PDB file of C-alpha atoms and ligand atoms in Angstrom:
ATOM      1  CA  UNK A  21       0.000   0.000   0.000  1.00  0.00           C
ATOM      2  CA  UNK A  22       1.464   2.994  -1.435  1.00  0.00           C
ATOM      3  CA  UNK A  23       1.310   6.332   1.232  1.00  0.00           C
ATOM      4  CA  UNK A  24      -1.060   9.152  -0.377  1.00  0.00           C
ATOM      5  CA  UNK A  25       0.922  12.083  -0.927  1.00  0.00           C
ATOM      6  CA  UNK A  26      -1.019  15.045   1.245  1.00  0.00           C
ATOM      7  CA  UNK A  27      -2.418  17.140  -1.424  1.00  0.00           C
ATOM      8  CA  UNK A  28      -0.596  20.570  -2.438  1.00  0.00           C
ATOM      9  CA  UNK A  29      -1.835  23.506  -0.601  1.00  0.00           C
ATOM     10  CA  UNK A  30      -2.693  26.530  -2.500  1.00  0.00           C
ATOM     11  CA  UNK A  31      -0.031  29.319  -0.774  1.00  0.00           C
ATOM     12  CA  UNK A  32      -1.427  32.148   1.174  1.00  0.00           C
ATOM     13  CA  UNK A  33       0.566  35.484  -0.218  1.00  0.00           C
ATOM     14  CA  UNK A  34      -1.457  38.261   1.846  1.00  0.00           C
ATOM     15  CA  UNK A  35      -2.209  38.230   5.528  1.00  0.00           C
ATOM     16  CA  UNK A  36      -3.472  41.555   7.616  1.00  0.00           C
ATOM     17  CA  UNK A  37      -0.827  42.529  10.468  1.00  0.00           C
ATOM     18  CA  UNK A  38      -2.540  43.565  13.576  1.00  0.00           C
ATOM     19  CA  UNK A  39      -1.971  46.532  14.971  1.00  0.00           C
ATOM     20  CA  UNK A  40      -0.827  45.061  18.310  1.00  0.00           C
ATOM     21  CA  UNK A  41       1.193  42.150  19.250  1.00  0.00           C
ATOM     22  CA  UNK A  42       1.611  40.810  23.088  1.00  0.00           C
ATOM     23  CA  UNK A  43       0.171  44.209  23.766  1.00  0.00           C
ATOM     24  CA  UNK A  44       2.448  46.398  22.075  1.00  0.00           C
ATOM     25  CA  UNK A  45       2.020  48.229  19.087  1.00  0.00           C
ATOM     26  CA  UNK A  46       3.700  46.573  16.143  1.00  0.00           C
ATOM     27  CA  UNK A  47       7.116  48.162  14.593  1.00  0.00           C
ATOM     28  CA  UNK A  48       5.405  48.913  10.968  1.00  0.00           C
ATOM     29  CA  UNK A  49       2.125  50.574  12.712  1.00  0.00           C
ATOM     30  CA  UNK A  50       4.459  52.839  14.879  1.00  0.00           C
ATOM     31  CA  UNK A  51       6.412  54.266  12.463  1.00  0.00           C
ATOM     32  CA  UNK A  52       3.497  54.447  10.368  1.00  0.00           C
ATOM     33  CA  UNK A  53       1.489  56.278  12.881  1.00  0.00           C
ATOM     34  CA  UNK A  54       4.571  58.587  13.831  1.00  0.00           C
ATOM     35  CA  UNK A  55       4.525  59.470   9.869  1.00  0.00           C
ATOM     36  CA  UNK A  56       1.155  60.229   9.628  1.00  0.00           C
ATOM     37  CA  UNK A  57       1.448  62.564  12.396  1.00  0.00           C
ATOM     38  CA  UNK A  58       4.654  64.336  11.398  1.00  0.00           C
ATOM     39  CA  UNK A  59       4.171  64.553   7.691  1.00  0.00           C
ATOM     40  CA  UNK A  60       0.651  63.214   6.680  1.00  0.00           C
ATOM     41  CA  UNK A  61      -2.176  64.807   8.825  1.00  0.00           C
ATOM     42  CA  UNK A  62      -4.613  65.254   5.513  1.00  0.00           C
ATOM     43  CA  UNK A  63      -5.105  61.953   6.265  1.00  0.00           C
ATOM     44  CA  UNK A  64      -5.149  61.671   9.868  1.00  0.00           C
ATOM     45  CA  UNK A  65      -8.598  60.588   9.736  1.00  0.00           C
ATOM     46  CA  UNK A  66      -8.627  57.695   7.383  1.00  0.00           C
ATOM     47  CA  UNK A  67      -8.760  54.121   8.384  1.00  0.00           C
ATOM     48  CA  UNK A  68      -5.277  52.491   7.386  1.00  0.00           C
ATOM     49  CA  UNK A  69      -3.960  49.198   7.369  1.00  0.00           C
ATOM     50  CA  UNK A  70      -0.621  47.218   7.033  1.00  0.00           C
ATOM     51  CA  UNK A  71      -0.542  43.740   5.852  1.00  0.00           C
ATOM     52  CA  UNK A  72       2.207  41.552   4.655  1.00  0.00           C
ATOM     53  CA  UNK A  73       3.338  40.398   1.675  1.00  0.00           C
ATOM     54  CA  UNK A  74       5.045  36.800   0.957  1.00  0.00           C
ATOM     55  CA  UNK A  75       7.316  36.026  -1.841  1.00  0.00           C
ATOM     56  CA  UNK A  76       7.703  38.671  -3.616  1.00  0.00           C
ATOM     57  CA  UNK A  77      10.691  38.122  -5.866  1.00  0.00           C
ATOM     58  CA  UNK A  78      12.843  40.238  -8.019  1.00  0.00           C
ATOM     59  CA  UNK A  79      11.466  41.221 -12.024  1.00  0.00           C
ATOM     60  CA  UNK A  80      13.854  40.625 -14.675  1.00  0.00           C
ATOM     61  CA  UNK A  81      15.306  44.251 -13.806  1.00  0.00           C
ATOM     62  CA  UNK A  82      16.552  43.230 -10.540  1.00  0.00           C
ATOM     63  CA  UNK A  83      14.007  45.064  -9.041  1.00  0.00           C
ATOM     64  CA  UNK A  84      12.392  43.966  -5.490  1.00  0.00           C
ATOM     65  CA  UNK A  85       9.397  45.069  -4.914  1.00  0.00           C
ATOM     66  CA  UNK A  86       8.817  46.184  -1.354  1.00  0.00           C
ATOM     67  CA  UNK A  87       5.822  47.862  -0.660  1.00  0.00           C
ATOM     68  CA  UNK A  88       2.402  48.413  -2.442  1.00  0.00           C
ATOM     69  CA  UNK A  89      -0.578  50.631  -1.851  1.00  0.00           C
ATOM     70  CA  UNK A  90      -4.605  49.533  -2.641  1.00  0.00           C
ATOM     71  CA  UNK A  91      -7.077  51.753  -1.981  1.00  0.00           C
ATOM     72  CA  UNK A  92     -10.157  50.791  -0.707  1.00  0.00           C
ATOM     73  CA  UNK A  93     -13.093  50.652  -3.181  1.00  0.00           C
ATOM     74  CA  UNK A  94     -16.660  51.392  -2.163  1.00  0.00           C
ATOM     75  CA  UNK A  95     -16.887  47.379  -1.264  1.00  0.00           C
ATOM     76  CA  UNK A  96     -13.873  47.211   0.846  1.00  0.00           C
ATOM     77  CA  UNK A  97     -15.051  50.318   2.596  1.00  0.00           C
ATOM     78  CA  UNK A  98     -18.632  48.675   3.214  1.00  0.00           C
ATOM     79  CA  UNK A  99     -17.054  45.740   4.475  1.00  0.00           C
ATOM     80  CA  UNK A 100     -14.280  46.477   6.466  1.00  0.00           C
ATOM     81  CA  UNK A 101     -13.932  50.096   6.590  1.00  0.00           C
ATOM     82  CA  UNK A 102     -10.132  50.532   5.234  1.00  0.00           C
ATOM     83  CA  UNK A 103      -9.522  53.151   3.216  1.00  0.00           C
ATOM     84  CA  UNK A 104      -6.162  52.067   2.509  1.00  0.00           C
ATOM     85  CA  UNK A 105      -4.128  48.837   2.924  1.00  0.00           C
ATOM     86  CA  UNK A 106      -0.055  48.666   2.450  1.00  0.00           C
ATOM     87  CA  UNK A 107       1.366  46.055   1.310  1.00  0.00           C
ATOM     88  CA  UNK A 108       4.567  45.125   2.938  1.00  0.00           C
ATOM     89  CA  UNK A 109       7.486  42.909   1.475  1.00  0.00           C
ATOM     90  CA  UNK A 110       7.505  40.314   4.709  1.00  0.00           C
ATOM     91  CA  UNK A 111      10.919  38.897   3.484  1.00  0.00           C
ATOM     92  CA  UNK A 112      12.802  41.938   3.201  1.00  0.00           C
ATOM     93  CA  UNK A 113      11.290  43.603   6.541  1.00  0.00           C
ATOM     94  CA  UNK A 114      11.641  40.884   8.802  1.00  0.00           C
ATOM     95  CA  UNK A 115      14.605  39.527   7.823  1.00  0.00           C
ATOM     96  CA  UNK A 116      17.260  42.191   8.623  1.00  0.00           C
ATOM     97  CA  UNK A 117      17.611  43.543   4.998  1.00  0.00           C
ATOM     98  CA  UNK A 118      16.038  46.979   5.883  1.00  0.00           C
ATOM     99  CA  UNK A 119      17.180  49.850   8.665  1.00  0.00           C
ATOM    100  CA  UNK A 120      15.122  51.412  11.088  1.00  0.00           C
ATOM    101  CA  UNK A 121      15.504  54.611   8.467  1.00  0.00           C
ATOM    102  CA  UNK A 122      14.940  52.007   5.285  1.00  0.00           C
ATOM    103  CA  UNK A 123      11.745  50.974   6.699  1.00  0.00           C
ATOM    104  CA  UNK A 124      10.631  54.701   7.451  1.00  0.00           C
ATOM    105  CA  UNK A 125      11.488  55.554   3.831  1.00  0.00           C
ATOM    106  CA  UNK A 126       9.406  52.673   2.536  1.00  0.00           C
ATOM    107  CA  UNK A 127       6.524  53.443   4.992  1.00  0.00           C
ATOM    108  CA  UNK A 128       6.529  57.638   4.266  1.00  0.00           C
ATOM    109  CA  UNK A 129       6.429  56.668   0.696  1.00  0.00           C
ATOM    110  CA  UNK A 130       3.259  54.400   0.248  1.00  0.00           C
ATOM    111  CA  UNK A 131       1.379  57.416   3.248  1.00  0.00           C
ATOM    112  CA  UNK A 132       2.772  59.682  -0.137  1.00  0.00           C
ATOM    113  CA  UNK A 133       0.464  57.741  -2.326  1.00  0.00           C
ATOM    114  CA  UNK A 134      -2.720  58.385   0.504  1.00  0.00           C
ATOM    115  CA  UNK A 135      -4.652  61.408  -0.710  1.00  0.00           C
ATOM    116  CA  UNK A 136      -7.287  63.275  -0.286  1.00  0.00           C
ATOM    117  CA  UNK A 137      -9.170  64.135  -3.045  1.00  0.00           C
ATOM    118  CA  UNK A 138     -10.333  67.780  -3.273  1.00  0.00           C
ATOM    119  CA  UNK A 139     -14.151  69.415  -4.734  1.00  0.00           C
ATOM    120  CA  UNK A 140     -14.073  71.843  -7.444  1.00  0.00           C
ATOM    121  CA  UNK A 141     -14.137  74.687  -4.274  1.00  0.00           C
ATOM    122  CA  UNK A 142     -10.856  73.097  -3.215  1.00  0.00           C
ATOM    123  CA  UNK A 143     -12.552  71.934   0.059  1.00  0.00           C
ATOM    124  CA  UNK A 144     -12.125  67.652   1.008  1.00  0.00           C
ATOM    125  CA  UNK A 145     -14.623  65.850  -0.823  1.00  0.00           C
ATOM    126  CA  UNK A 146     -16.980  63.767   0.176  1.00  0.00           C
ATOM    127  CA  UNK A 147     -19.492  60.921  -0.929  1.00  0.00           C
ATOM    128  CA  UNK A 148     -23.061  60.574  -0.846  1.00  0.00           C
ATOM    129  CA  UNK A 149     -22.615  58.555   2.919  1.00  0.00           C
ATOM    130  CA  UNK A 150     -20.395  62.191   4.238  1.00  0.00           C
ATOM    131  CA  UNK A 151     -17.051  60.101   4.454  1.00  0.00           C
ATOM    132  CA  UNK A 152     -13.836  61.324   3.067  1.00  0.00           C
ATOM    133  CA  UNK A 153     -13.161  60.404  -1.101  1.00  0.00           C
ATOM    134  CA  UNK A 154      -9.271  59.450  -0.904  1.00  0.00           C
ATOM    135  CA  UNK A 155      -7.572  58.913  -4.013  1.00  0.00           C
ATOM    136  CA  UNK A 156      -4.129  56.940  -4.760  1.00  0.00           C
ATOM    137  CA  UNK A 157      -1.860  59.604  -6.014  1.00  0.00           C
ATOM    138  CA  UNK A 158       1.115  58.903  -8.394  1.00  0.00           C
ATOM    139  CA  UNK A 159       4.815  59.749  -7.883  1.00  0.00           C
ATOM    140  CA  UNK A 160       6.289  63.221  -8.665  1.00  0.00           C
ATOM    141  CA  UNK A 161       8.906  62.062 -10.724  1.00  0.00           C
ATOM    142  CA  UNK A 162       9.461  58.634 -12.430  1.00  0.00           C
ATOM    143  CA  UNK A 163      12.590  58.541 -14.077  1.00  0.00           C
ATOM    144  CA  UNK A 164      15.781  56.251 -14.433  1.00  0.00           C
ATOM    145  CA  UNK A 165      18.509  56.676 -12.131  1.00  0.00           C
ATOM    146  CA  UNK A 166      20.809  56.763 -15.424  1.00  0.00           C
ATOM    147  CA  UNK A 167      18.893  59.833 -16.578  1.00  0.00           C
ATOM    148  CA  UNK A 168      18.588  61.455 -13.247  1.00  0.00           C
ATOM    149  CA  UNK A 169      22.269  61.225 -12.977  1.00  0.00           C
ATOM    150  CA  UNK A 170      22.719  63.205 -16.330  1.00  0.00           C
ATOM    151  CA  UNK A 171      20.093  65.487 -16.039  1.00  0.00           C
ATOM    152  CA  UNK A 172      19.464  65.967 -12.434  1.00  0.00           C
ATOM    153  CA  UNK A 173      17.330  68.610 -11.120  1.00  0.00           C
ATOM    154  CA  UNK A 174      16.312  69.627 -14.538  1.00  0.00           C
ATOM    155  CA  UNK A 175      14.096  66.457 -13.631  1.00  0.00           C
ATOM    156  CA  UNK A 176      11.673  68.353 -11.705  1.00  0.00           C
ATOM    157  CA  UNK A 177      11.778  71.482 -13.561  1.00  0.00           C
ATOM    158  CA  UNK A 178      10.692  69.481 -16.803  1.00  0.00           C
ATOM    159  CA  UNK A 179       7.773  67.914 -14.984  1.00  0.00           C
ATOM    160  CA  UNK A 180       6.797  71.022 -13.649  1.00  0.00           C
ATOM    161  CA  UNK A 181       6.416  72.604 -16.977  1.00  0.00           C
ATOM    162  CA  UNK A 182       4.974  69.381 -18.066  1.00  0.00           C
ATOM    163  CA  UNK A 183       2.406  70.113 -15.737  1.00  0.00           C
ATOM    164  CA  UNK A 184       1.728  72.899 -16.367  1.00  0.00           C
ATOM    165  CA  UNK A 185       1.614  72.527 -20.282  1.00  0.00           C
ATOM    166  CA  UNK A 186      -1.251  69.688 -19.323  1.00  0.00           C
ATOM    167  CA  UNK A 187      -3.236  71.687 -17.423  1.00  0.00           C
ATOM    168  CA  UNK A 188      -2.677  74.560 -19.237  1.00  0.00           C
ATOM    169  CA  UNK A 189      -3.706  74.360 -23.093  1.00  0.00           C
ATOM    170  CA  UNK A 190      -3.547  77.780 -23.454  1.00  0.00           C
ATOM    171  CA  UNK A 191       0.088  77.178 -22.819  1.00  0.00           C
ATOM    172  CA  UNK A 192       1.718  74.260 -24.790  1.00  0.00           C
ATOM    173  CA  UNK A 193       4.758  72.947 -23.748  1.00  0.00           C
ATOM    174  CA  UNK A 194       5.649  73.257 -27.254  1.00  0.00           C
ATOM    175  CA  UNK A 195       5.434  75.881 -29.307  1.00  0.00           C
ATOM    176  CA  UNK A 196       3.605  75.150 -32.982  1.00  0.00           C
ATOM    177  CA  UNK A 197       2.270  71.597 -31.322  1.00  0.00           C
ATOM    178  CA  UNK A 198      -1.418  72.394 -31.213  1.00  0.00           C
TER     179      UNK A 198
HETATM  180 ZN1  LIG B   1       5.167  54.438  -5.113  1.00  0.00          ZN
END
């Protein structure tokens, strides 16, 4: 008689961290929370959560991926109130390949991506059920570190006038490009 092999169990890649452990507050939600109340109080109010990720690997760049932000829908809201959830690389925090300052980096960059969004008056918007409309917003500047290195600040002063030349049509970037 042959012994079954136990079947394969389908991996779990996402679990929610709590916010306290033995009855301390958990390393990523304190520096989190410190963050939100140094640099981020537009969103002091909104419900956020940490949970880790498992086995993320490298892309063909040799790029790890360490951290991820989802923002809640209308059906996450309704169901468990989050307004935001990061996404933290488990392997790289917890196993002694990120600083105390690495991790606060990581951390004050996905509360970068938590916004508020803002009514035509320029006043915090708000849906139909008075809560706060949040809205993932993008990185200043996405560039390659070879091009940053040649071009350097010029970097933001281009996306500036990028900007402006978008929001602007009165104003093309370009001259003649209408
Ligand atoms: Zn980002």
């Amino acid at each position: 008689m042959s012994a079954e092999k136990p079947p394969k169990r389908k991996k779990v890649t996402v679990e929610l961290l709590e916010r306290k452990h033995a009855g301390k507050v958990t390393e990523a939600y304190r520096i989190m929370e410190e963050l939100v109340e140094k640099h981020h109080s537009q969103i002091k109010d909104a419900k956020l959560a940490i949970a880790w990720r498992f086995g993320w690997g490298a892309d063909p760049d040799g790029h790890l991926r360490l951290a991820d932000c989802k923002k809640g829908s209308d059906l996450d809201r309704s169901m468990h109130g989050y307004d935001f959830v990061f996404l933290v690389n488990h392997e790289a925090w917890n196993q002694g390949r990120l600083d105390e300052q690495q991790k606060r980096l990581l951390i004050d960059h996905q509360l970068c991506h938590a916004a508020v969004c803002m009514d035509s008056n320029g006043e915090p918007k708000q849906d139909e059920k008075g809560r706060q409309v949040f809205r993932k917003r993008k990185h200043d500047v996405e560039e390659f570190t070879e091009v940053m290195s040649r071009y350097g600040t010029d970097i933001n002063r281009l996306a500036k006038l990028a900007e402006a030349g978008i929001n602007d049509s009165k104003r093309p970037l370009l001259a003649g490009q209408e």
